[in-house]
Short mmCIF file of C-alpha atoms and ligand atoms in Angstrom, two decimals:
data_model
loop_
_atom_site.label_atom_id
_atom_site.label_comp_id
_atom_site.label_asym_id
_atom_site.label_seq_id
_atom_site.Cartn_x
_atom_site.Cartn_y
_atom_site.Cartn_z
CA UNK C 1 35.53 21.63 -10.65
CA UNK C 2 33.97 18.26 -11.28
CA UNK C 3 32.67 19.05 -14.77
CA UNK C 4 31.29 21.89 -16.89
CA UNK C 5 27.88 21.83 -18.56
CA UNK C 6 26.01 24.20 -20.83
CA UNK C 7 23.19 24.21 -18.28
CA UNK C 8 22.83 23.06 -14.68
CA UNK C 9 19.23 22.57 -13.54
CA UNK C 10 18.58 22.78 -9.80
CA UNK C 11 15.53 20.76 -8.71
CA UNK C 12 14.22 17.45 -10.03
CA UNK C 13 10.47 17.99 -9.76
CA UNK C 14 8.23 18.13 -12.83
CA UNK C 15 9.59 21.54 -13.86
CA UNK C 16 13.29 20.68 -13.59
CA UNK C 17 12.91 17.33 -15.36
CA UNK C 18 10.87 18.81 -18.21
CA UNK C 19 13.22 21.75 -18.76
CA UNK C 20 16.24 19.43 -18.70
CA UNK C 21 14.58 17.16 -21.29
CA UNK C 22 13.89 20.11 -23.64
CA UNK C 23 17.45 21.41 -23.26
CA UNK C 24 19.00 17.97 -23.78
CA UNK C 25 16.90 17.43 -26.89
CA UNK C 26 18.16 20.73 -28.26
CA UNK C 27 21.72 19.41 -27.97
CA UNK C 28 22.82 21.17 -24.78
CA UNK C 29 24.91 19.34 -22.19
CA UNK C 30 22.81 19.33 -19.03
CA UNK C 31 23.24 18.22 -15.42
CA UNK C 32 20.24 18.18 -13.07
CA UNK C 33 20.85 18.22 -9.32
CA UNK C 34 18.15 17.06 -6.90
CA UNK C 35 18.69 17.15 -3.16
CA UNK C 36 16.34 14.24 -2.41
CA UNK C 37 17.30 10.62 -3.00
CA UNK C 38 15.01 10.48 -6.06
CA UNK C 39 13.48 12.98 -8.47
CA UNK C 40 9.78 13.86 -8.27
CA UNK C 41 9.39 16.63 -5.69
CA UNK C 42 5.73 17.25 -4.94
CA UNK C 43 4.69 14.92 -7.78
CA UNK C 44 6.17 11.94 -5.91
CA UNK C 45 4.02 8.91 -5.12
CA UNK C 46 4.53 6.75 -2.04
CA UNK C 47 4.29 3.00 -2.69
CA UNK C 48 3.11 0.90 0.22
CA UNK C 49 1.55 -2.63 0.39
CA UNK C 50 0.59 -2.35 -3.30
CA UNK C 51 -1.09 1.08 -2.85
CA UNK C 52 0.06 4.24 -4.59
CA UNK C 53 -0.39 7.41 -2.54
CA UNK C 54 0.24 10.76 -4.16
CA UNK C 55 1.41 13.58 -1.92
CA UNK C 56 -2.16 14.72 -1.29
CA UNK C 57 -4.93 14.63 -3.89
CA UNK C 58 -3.53 15.16 -7.39
CA UNK C 59 -5.60 15.56 -10.54
CA UNK C 60 -4.26 16.41 -13.98
CA UNK C 61 -6.29 19.15 -15.70
CA UNK C 62 -7.35 17.85 -19.09
CA UNK C 63 -6.84 20.53 -21.66
CA UNK C 64 -4.34 22.29 -19.37
CA UNK C 65 -0.89 23.37 -20.44
CA UNK C 66 0.80 20.50 -18.54
CA UNK C 67 -0.99 17.99 -20.74
CA UNK C 68 0.48 19.65 -23.81
CA UNK C 69 4.06 19.61 -22.47
CA UNK C 70 3.75 15.97 -21.40
CA UNK C 71 2.53 15.08 -24.89
CA UNK C 72 5.37 16.99 -26.53
CA UNK C 73 7.91 15.15 -24.41
CA UNK C 74 6.30 11.77 -25.15
CA UNK C 75 5.30 11.05 -21.55
CA UNK C 76 2.76 8.24 -21.47
CA UNK C 77 0.11 7.86 -18.81
CA UNK C 78 -3.34 6.39 -18.35
CA UNK C 79 -6.15 7.37 -16.03
CA UNK C 80 -9.78 8.37 -15.92
CA UNK C 81 -12.05 11.21 -14.95
CA UNK C 82 -13.85 10.93 -11.60
CA UNK C 83 -17.59 10.48 -12.02
CA UNK C 84 -19.76 13.39 -10.85
CA UNK C 85 -22.66 11.06 -10.06
CA UNK C 86 -23.25 10.51 -6.36
CA UNK C 87 -21.05 13.45 -5.36
CA UNK C 88 -22.13 15.29 -2.23
CA UNK C 89 -21.83 18.77 -0.76
CA UNK C 90 -21.29 19.23 2.98
CA UNK C 91 -22.89 22.43 4.23
CA UNK C 92 -23.37 23.39 7.86
CA UNK C 93 -23.20 19.78 8.96
CA UNK C 94 -25.63 18.37 6.38
CA UNK C 95 -24.86 16.34 3.25
CA UNK C 96 -26.66 17.25 0.01
CA UNK C 97 -26.43 16.29 -3.65
CA UNK C 98 -23.63 18.30 -5.24
CA UNK C 99 -25.21 20.04 -8.22
CA UNK C 100 -23.38 19.26 -11.44
CA UNK C 101 -26.19 19.80 -13.95
CA UNK C 102 -29.79 20.95 -14.35
CA UNK C 103 -31.39 17.88 -12.76
CA UNK C 104 -29.17 17.72 -9.68
CA UNK C 105 -29.59 21.49 -9.28
CA UNK C 106 -33.39 21.09 -9.21
CA UNK C 107 -33.36 18.23 -6.73
CA UNK C 108 -30.56 19.22 -4.34
CA UNK C 109 -31.43 20.43 -0.86
CA UNK C 110 -28.30 22.58 -0.86
CA UNK C 111 -30.08 25.72 -2.10
CA UNK C 112 -33.40 27.45 -1.47
CA UNK C 113 -35.42 28.33 -4.58
CA UNK C 114 -33.97 31.84 -5.11
CA UNK C 115 -30.45 30.44 -5.06
CA UNK C 116 -31.45 27.61 -7.42
CA UNK C 117 -32.67 30.17 -9.94
CA UNK C 118 -29.47 32.17 -9.58
CA UNK C 119 -27.31 29.05 -9.75
CA UNK C 120 -29.06 27.92 -12.92
CA UNK C 121 -27.96 31.17 -14.50
CA UNK C 122 -24.51 31.14 -12.88
CA UNK C 123 -23.55 27.65 -13.97
CA UNK C 124 -24.27 28.63 -17.56
CA UNK C 125 -22.60 32.04 -17.40
CA UNK C 126 -19.37 31.10 -15.58
CA UNK C 127 -18.02 29.48 -18.71
CA UNK C 128 -18.78 32.57 -20.81
CA UNK C 129 -17.33 35.18 -18.43
CA UNK C 130 -14.06 36.73 -19.58
CA UNK C 131 -11.54 36.31 -16.73
CA UNK C 132 -9.11 38.99 -17.98
CA UNK C 133 -10.90 42.05 -16.50
CA UNK C 134 -10.95 40.30 -13.12
CA UNK C 135 -7.17 39.80 -12.93
CA UNK C 136 -6.66 42.55 -10.34
CA UNK C 137 -9.88 41.84 -8.41
CA UNK C 138 -9.71 39.64 -5.29
CA UNK C 139 -11.95 36.55 -5.27
CA UNK C 140 -13.80 37.93 -2.21
CA UNK C 141 -14.78 41.14 -4.05
CA UNK C 142 -15.83 39.22 -7.16
CA UNK C 143 -18.03 36.83 -5.14
CA UNK C 144 -19.62 39.78 -3.33
CA UNK C 145 -20.30 41.81 -6.48
CA UNK C 146 -21.14 39.15 -9.07
CA UNK C 147 -23.52 36.94 -7.08
CA UNK C 148 -26.70 37.91 -5.32
CA UNK C 149 -27.54 35.07 -2.95
CA UNK C 150 -25.16 33.98 -0.17
CA UNK C 151 -25.66 30.36 -1.28
CA UNK C 152 -24.41 31.11 -4.80
CA UNK C 153 -21.39 32.96 -3.36
CA UNK C 154 -20.54 30.08 -1.06
CA UNK C 155 -20.94 27.53 -3.85
CA UNK C 156 -18.78 29.40 -6.36
CA UNK C 157 -16.25 29.95 -3.56
CA UNK C 158 -16.13 26.19 -3.07
CA UNK C 159 -15.58 25.66 -6.83
CA UNK C 160 -12.70 28.15 -6.65
CA UNK C 161 -11.10 26.20 -3.78
CA UNK C 162 -11.61 22.90 -5.57
CA UNK C 163 -9.92 24.14 -8.75
CA UNK C 164 -7.14 26.29 -7.27
CA UNK C 165 -6.56 24.70 -3.82
CA UNK C 166 -6.58 28.24 -2.45
CA UNK C 167 -9.02 29.56 0.18
CA UNK C 168 -7.31 32.93 0.51
CA UNK C 169 -10.15 34.83 -1.16
CA UNK C 170 -8.86 38.26 -0.14
CA UNK C 171 -5.52 37.66 -1.83
CA UNK C 172 -6.22 35.43 -4.82
CA UNK C 173 -6.91 36.97 -8.23
CA UNK C 174 -10.51 36.35 -9.32
CA UNK C 175 -9.38 36.33 -12.97
CA UNK C 176 -6.83 33.57 -12.35
CA UNK C 177 -9.31 31.64 -10.20
CA UNK C 178 -12.12 31.92 -12.76
CA UNK C 179 -9.83 30.76 -15.58
CA UNK C 180 -8.94 27.71 -13.47
CA UNK C 181 -12.60 26.98 -12.68
CA UNK C 182 -13.39 27.26 -16.40
CA UNK C 183 -10.59 24.81 -17.20
CA UNK C 184 -11.96 22.35 -14.65
CA UNK C 185 -15.59 22.70 -15.78
CA UNK C 186 -14.88 22.58 -19.51
CA UNK C 187 -12.40 19.71 -19.70
CA UNK C 188 -12.50 17.98 -16.31
CA UNK C 189 -9.57 16.25 -14.69
CA UNK C 190 -7.85 12.87 -14.78
CA UNK C 191 -6.81 10.73 -11.85
CA UNK C 192 -3.72 8.85 -13.01
CA UNK C 193 -3.17 5.09 -12.83
CA UNK C 194 -0.20 4.39 -10.59
CA UNK C 195 -0.24 8.01 -9.38
CA UNK C 196 1.87 10.97 -10.47
CA UNK C 197 5.06 8.91 -10.26
CA UNK C 198 4.21 7.87 -13.83
CA UNK C 199 4.68 11.51 -14.91
CA UNK C 200 7.95 11.72 -12.97
CA UNK C 201 9.22 8.47 -14.51
CA UNK C 202 8.20 9.57 -18.01
CA UNK C 203 9.90 12.94 -17.68
CA UNK C 204 13.01 11.37 -16.13
CA UNK C 205 13.19 8.87 -19.02
CA UNK C 206 12.78 11.69 -21.55
CA UNK C 207 15.58 13.65 -19.85
CA UNK C 208 17.94 10.66 -19.63
CA UNK C 209 17.23 9.73 -23.26
CA UNK C 210 18.19 13.31 -24.18
CA UNK C 211 21.56 12.86 -22.46
CA UNK C 212 20.81 14.68 -19.20
CA UNK C 213 22.97 13.65 -16.25
CA UNK C 214 20.73 13.38 -13.15
CA UNK C 215 22.48 13.64 -9.79
CA UNK C 216 20.32 12.75 -6.78
CA UNK C 217 21.22 13.36 -3.15
CA UNK C 218 22.94 16.47 -4.52
CA UNK C 219 21.94 19.72 -2.82
CA UNK C 220 22.92 22.93 -4.53
CA UNK C 221 24.32 25.29 -1.88
CA UNK C 222 25.20 28.34 -3.95
CA UNK C 223 25.29 29.71 -7.47
CA UNK C 224 28.64 31.30 -8.23
CA UNK C 225 28.98 34.27 -10.60
CA UNK C 226 31.80 35.97 -12.46
CA UNK C 227 31.54 39.31 -14.22
CA UNK C 228 27.78 39.57 -13.73
CA UNK C 229 27.06 36.11 -15.18
CA UNK C 230 26.58 32.69 -13.59
CA UNK C 231 29.67 30.49 -13.70
CA UNK C 232 29.05 27.45 -11.51
CA UNK C 233 26.80 25.64 -9.05
CA UNK C 234 28.43 24.70 -5.78
CA UNK C 235 27.00 21.62 -4.12
CA UNK C 236 26.70 21.02 -0.38
CA UNK C 237 29.14 18.09 -0.68
CA UNK C 238 31.84 20.46 -1.96
CA UNK C 239 31.55 19.54 -5.67
CA UNK C 240 31.41 22.38 -8.16
CA UNK C 241 29.64 22.14 -11.50
CA UNK C 242 30.71 24.71 -14.07
CA UNK C 243 27.69 26.13 -15.90
CA UNK C 244 27.01 28.39 -18.88
CA UNK C 245 23.48 28.88 -17.55
CA UNK C 246 21.63 27.83 -14.41
CA UNK C 247 17.92 27.09 -14.14
CA UNK C 248 16.46 27.08 -10.63
CA UNK C 249 13.35 24.87 -10.64
CA UNK C 250 12.65 25.12 -6.91
CA UNK C 251 10.81 27.45 -4.53
CA UNK C 252 11.29 31.25 -4.43
CA UNK C 253 12.97 30.89 -1.03
CA UNK C 254 15.34 28.20 -2.32
CA UNK C 255 16.21 30.40 -5.31
CA UNK C 256 16.90 33.44 -3.11
CA UNK C 257 19.10 31.38 -0.78
CA UNK C 258 21.20 30.21 -3.75
CA UNK C 259 22.01 33.78 -4.84
CA UNK C 260 21.92 35.99 -1.73
CA UNK C 261 23.11 39.00 -3.76
CA UNK C 262 20.11 38.97 -6.12
CA UNK C 263 17.62 41.70 -5.19
CA UNK C 264 15.12 40.30 -7.70
CA UNK C 265 15.14 36.85 -6.09
CA UNK C 266 14.93 38.34 -2.59
CA UNK C 267 11.86 40.32 -3.69
CA UNK C 268 10.16 37.22 -5.16
CA UNK C 269 10.81 35.26 -1.95
CA UNK C 270 9.47 38.11 0.15
CA UNK C 271 6.29 38.50 -1.93
CA UNK C 272 5.38 34.84 -2.46
CA UNK C 273 2.67 33.56 -0.12
CA UNK C 274 2.40 29.79 -0.52
CA UNK C 275 -0.90 27.99 -1.07
CA UNK C 276 -1.04 25.32 1.62
CA UNK C 277 -3.22 22.29 2.34
CA UNK C 278 -3.60 19.91 5.25
CA UNK C 279 -3.93 16.41 3.78
CA UNK C 280 -5.14 13.17 5.29
CA UNK C 281 -4.53 10.32 2.83
CA UNK C 282 -5.67 6.77 3.56
CA UNK C 283 -5.21 3.40 1.89
CA UNK C 284 -8.01 0.98 2.80
CA UNK C 285 -8.27 -2.80 2.34
CA UNK C 286 -11.92 -2.27 1.37
CA UNK C 287 -14.25 0.65 0.77
CA UNK C 288 -17.02 0.72 3.41
CA UNK C 289 -19.48 2.29 0.91
CA UNK C 290 -19.48 2.70 -2.86
CA UNK C 291 -20.96 6.18 -2.43
CA UNK C 292 -20.22 8.96 -1.92
CA UNK C 293 -17.03 8.91 -3.96
CA UNK C 294 -16.67 12.66 -3.59
CA UNK C 295 -17.58 15.29 -0.97
CA UNK C 296 -16.97 19.02 -1.31
CA UNK C 297 -17.19 21.31 1.73
CA UNK C 298 -19.31 24.42 1.11
CA UNK C 299 -19.19 26.33 4.40
CA UNK C 300 -15.83 24.76 5.36
CA UNK C 301 -12.81 24.41 3.02
CA UNK C 302 -12.90 20.61 2.80
CA UNK C 303 -12.39 17.97 0.09
CA UNK C 304 -12.73 14.20 0.01
CA UNK C 305 -12.34 11.98 -3.02
CA UNK C 306 -12.04 8.23 -3.54
CA UNK C 307 -9.30 8.28 -6.16
CA UNK C 308 -9.58 4.54 -6.79
CA UNK C 309 -13.07 5.28 -8.14
CA UNK C 310 -11.31 6.40 -11.33
CA UNK C 311 -7.66 5.30 -11.22
CA UNK C 312 -5.73 2.10 -10.54
CA UNK C 313 -3.95 2.88 -7.27
CA UNK C 314 -4.66 -0.15 -5.07
CA UNK C 315 -4.67 -3.95 -5.05
CA UNK C 316 -8.02 -5.65 -5.87
CA UNK C 317 -10.79 -4.49 -3.55
CA UNK C 318 -8.64 -1.79 -1.95
CA UNK C 319 -9.24 1.95 -2.01
CA UNK C 320 -7.26 5.18 -1.80
CA UNK C 321 -9.04 8.22 -0.38
CA UNK C 322 -7.51 11.68 -0.37
CA UNK C 323 -8.94 14.37 1.90
CA UNK C 324 -7.80 17.95 2.30
CA UNK C 325 -8.47 21.12 4.21
CA UNK C 326 -7.59 24.08 2.00
CA UNK C 327 -5.45 26.93 3.41
CA UNK C 328 -5.34 25.48 6.97
CA UNK C 329 -3.62 28.61 8.28
CA UNK C 330 -6.87 30.50 7.54
CA UNK C 331 -9.40 27.74 8.21
CA UNK C 332 -8.76 27.47 11.96
CA UNK C 333 -9.78 24.49 14.06
CA UNK C 334 -8.03 21.14 14.13
CA UNK C 335 -7.61 19.99 10.52
CA UNK C 336 -6.69 16.39 11.37
CA UNK C 337 -9.81 15.98 13.49
CA UNK C 338 -12.00 17.70 10.88
CA UNK C 339 -10.69 15.43 8.10
CA UNK C 340 -11.12 12.31 10.24
CA UNK C 341 -14.73 13.36 10.93
CA UNK C 342 -15.29 13.95 7.20
CA UNK C 343 -13.94 10.48 6.39
CA UNK C 344 -16.10 8.86 9.06
CA UNK C 345 -19.14 10.74 7.77
CA UNK C 346 -18.59 9.68 4.14
CA UNK C 347 -17.19 6.21 4.78
CA UNK C 348 -18.40 5.02 8.20
CA UNK C 349 -16.10 2.41 9.72
CA UNK C 350 -13.13 3.28 7.45
CA UNK C 351 -10.78 3.01 10.43
CA UNK C 352 -11.27 -0.77 10.53
CA UNK C 353 -9.92 -1.04 6.95
CA UNK C 354 -6.84 1.21 7.25
CA UNK C 355 -3.67 -0.21 5.67
CA UNK C 356 -1.84 3.12 5.50
CA UNK C 357 -2.68 6.52 6.97
CA UNK C 358 -0.73 9.71 6.44
CA UNK C 359 -1.55 13.16 7.79
CA UNK C 360 0.48 16.06 6.40
CA UNK C 361 -0.57 19.28 8.16
CA UNK C 362 0.86 21.93 5.86
CA UNK C 363 1.88 20.85 2.38
CA UNK C 364 2.84 23.55 -0.08
CA UNK C 365 0.49 23.00 -3.01
CA UNK C 366 1.74 26.01 -4.93
CA UNK C 367 4.68 28.24 -4.10
CA UNK C 368 2.70 31.44 -4.54
CA UNK C 369 -0.93 32.51 -4.53
CA UNK C 370 -1.70 34.24 -7.84
CA UNK C 371 -2.56 37.61 -6.35
CA UNK C 372 -5.02 40.29 -7.35
CA UNK C 373 -2.51 42.83 -6.06
CA UNK C 374 0.07 41.52 -8.56
CA UNK C 375 -2.48 41.72 -11.40
CA UNK C 376 -3.03 37.96 -11.80
CA UNK C 377 -0.73 35.51 -13.57
CA UNK C 378 0.84 38.29 -15.66
CA UNK C 379 2.34 39.62 -12.42
CA UNK C 380 4.39 36.48 -11.76
CA UNK C 381 8.13 36.59 -12.39
CA UNK C 382 9.40 35.68 -15.85
CA UNK C 383 11.89 32.94 -16.71
CA UNK C 384 14.91 35.27 -16.86
CA UNK C 385 16.33 36.73 -13.63
CA UNK C 386 17.21 40.31 -14.57
CA UNK C 387 20.10 40.94 -12.19
CA UNK C 388 22.31 37.97 -13.11
CA UNK C 389 23.06 36.95 -16.68
CA UNK C 390 22.46 33.25 -17.35
CA UNK C 391 20.13 32.70 -14.40
CA UNK C 392 16.63 31.36 -15.11
CA UNK C 393 13.57 30.23 -13.14
CA UNK C 394 10.79 27.67 -13.54
CA UNK C 395 8.05 26.40 -11.26
CA UNK C 396 4.45 26.90 -10.25
CA UNK C 397 5.19 30.51 -9.21
CA UNK C 398 6.79 31.52 -12.53
CA UNK C 399 5.37 32.76 -15.82
CA UNK C 400 2.01 33.99 -17.09
CA UNK C 401 0.32 30.64 -17.77
CA UNK C 402 -1.96 28.56 -15.57
CA UNK C 403 -1.64 27.24 -12.05
CA UNK C 404 -0.17 24.22 -10.29
CA UNK C 405 1.46 21.65 -12.59
CA UNK C 406 0.29 23.61 -15.65
CA UNK C 407 2.38 26.57 -14.47
CA UNK C 408 5.34 24.34 -13.54
CA UNK C 409 5.51 22.63 -16.89
CA UNK C 410 4.84 25.62 -19.15
CA UNK C 411 7.32 27.76 -17.23
CA UNK C 412 9.82 24.91 -17.68
CA UNK C 413 9.29 24.97 -21.43
CA UNK C 414 9.52 28.78 -21.48
CA UNK C 415 12.74 28.73 -19.43
CA UNK C 416 14.28 26.15 -21.78
CA UNK C 417 13.41 28.35 -24.80
CA UNK C 418 14.82 31.44 -23.06
CA UNK C 419 18.07 29.57 -22.35
CA UNK C 420 18.26 28.27 -25.91
CA UNK C 421 17.76 31.74 -27.31
CA UNK C 422 20.64 33.21 -25.31
CA UNK C 423 23.16 34.46 -27.81
CA UNK C 424 26.21 33.72 -25.67
CA UNK C 425 25.23 30.13 -25.21
CA UNK C 426 24.41 29.76 -28.90
CA UNK C 427 27.89 31.00 -29.77
CA UNK C 428 29.50 28.55 -27.36
CA UNK C 429 27.52 25.61 -28.73
C1 FAD N 501 -1.34 18.39 -1.78
C2 FAD N 501 -1.02 18.78 -3.19
C3 FAD N 501 -1.98 18.66 -4.16
C4 FAD N 501 -1.73 19.04 -5.48
N1 FAD N 501 -2.70 18.85 -6.42
C5 FAD N 501 -2.45 19.20 -7.69
C6 FAD N 501 -3.42 18.97 -8.69
O1 FAD N 501 -4.48 18.42 -8.42
N2 FAD N 501 -3.14 19.36 -9.96
C7 FAD N 501 -1.96 19.96 -10.30
O2 FAD N 501 -1.76 20.30 -11.46
N3 FAD N 501 -1.02 20.17 -9.38
C8 FAD N 501 -1.23 19.81 -8.08
N4 FAD N 501 -0.29 20.02 -7.12
C9 FAD N 501 0.89 20.78 -7.49
C10 FAD N 501 1.96 19.97 -8.17
O3 FAD N 501 2.31 18.86 -7.38
C11 FAD N 501 3.15 20.90 -8.34
O4 FAD N 501 2.76 22.05 -9.08
C12 FAD N 501 4.31 20.29 -9.08
O5 FAD N 501 4.58 18.97 -8.66
C13 FAD N 501 5.51 21.19 -8.81
O6 FAD N 501 6.63 20.75 -9.51
P1 FAD N 501 7.94 21.64 -9.48
O7 FAD N 501 8.98 20.88 -10.19
O8 FAD N 501 7.64 23.01 -9.94
O9 FAD N 501 8.31 21.82 -7.92
P2 FAD N 501 8.71 20.72 -6.84
O10 FAD N 501 7.96 19.46 -7.05
O11 FAD N 501 8.61 21.40 -5.52
O12 FAD N 501 10.23 20.41 -7.16
C14 FAD N 501 11.31 21.18 -6.68
C15 FAD N 501 12.46 20.23 -6.44
O13 FAD N 501 13.62 20.98 -6.13
C16 FAD N 501 14.37 20.29 -5.16
N5 FAD N 501 15.26 21.25 -4.53
C17 FAD N 501 14.92 22.34 -3.79
N6 FAD N 501 16.03 23.00 -3.40
C18 FAD N 501 17.10 22.34 -3.92
C19 FAD N 501 18.51 22.52 -3.86
N7 FAD N 501 19.05 23.53 -3.19
N8 FAD N 501 19.30 21.64 -4.49
C20 FAD N 501 18.77 20.59 -5.18
N9 FAD N 501 17.43 20.35 -5.25
C21 FAD N 501 16.62 21.21 -4.64
C22 FAD N 501 13.29 19.72 -4.25
O14 FAD N 501 13.77 18.62 -3.48
C23 FAD N 501 12.22 19.30 -5.25
O15 FAD N 501 12.37 17.96 -5.68
C24 FAD N 501 -0.49 19.61 -5.81
C25 FAD N 501 0.51 19.71 -4.83
C26 FAD N 501 0.25 19.29 -3.54
C27 FAD N 501 1.33 19.39 -2.49
#
C-alpha cells in the first residue's frame, strides 16, 4: 500500500479536478489519479504553432451551472460571445441568413411566409415554455406536436442540436433539450481565450492549492472493497492507494470496469448511449473571408464556427475554425467529406491556409443522452452508488442538473458534498 487517503478521485477531467478541489478545501486528504500524461480529459486543448485547438468546438454556457462552480473555485478565464451577425443557415444546399431576431426573420430566405409567421411566435414562446412537463417526451414527438410547419420543426430541431450536440431526436428528452436551448438563448455562450485548457489549469491549481496530490500516467485498474465498503484503488502499475471513499469521475463503462461486482454500475453502463460528434478542426494562417463566421445546418446536422471571431486562439492574422457533424452514427454519409465541403463553402480556399488540420470521427461529447425514457435529467444516476458504501460518481452523465460541462461540474460539487456528509468519514476526520 503506497499511501492511504480520505478520498481517491479517479479521472482528472473537469469533474475530477473540481471535486478534488472541493474535498481538499474541506480538509480531506485527496489523491487524484489520471491515466493520461496530463489532466484535462475532454476539456484538453492542443497547442500547435501558436494555435489553441480545443477537442472539437467548445463553448461555455453563460449562466450555466459550470460557470457558478468555476466562480466558487476561483477559476479565472476570459473570452467573448460569438456575434450572431452574419451567421448563416445551410438548408438543402442553399445558404440563408440565420434568423436571430425580428429583422433577420423577416428578410431571411430560409422560410416561406407561413413559417415566418409561426417562427415569429415560436421564437418568443420558446423562452416561456415550461420544460418540466416535456421531460418524458422525445424531441421528435415534441417537434411534431408543438410546431405546425415543417420549416419551424426543422429550425427548432437545429437549435436543439446546436445547444445539446445531440441529433438523436427519438431518444433525447424534449424537456432537457428545451431547457438547454433556453439557457443558450437567454444567456448565450462564451468562447474562451486560450481554449478550455485555461479551465483545466485553473481547476488543477485550485486542487493543488487545496493539498490534492495529482498522479498522472496512473490508470486505476480496480476498486477494492472490504465488508461492503470501498477500501483501496489498485493502479495498473501495481500501486495500491488506500481510500476511505472513492469518486469515479470517468465514463459509465470505466466505472463499471472498476467494480465488476456492482450491478448498479453495470446497469448504468448498459443504459448509457453516448452523444457523439465527428469534428474537423482547422488552424489557418489567414481567414479567407471575414463572413460567415458561423453556419448552422438545418436539413443536415452540421455546425461551423470561426472561434477566433470571439476568442484569442491564434497568432496575429490566424484563425481557428471548428466544424462538427452531430450524431454521425445517425447522420449517415461521409462526415469528413461533408465537413470539408462545408468549410470550402463558407471559407473558399481555406485549404491553402491550413497550418493544422485534425479530423476526429467519433468524439464522445457527453457520456449519455438525457433520455425521454428515463424521464429527463432526473432519471440520471445520483452521486452515491447504492451497492457499495463509499463509492461515488461524477460526470456529464450523473445528477439532475444540466448537460455537458454544466452536468460534469455540478455533479462534481454534489459528489464532494455527499462524500463530506458521510458520517463514517466525518468520524475518521
Ligand atoms: C467535441 C466536443 C464538444 C464539446 N462541447 C462542449 C460545449 O460546447 N460546452 C460544454 O459545456 N461542454 C462541451 N463538451 C463536453 C465537455 O468537454 C465535457 O462535459 C467535460 O469536459 C467532461 O469532463 P469530465 O471530467 O466529466 O469527463 P472527461 O473529460 O471525460 O474526464 C474523465 C477523465 O478520466 C480519465 N480516466 C478514465 N478512466 C480512468 C482510469 N481507469 N484511471 C484513471 N483515469 C481515468 C480520462 O483519461 C479522463 O481524463 C464537449 C465535448 C466534446 C468532445
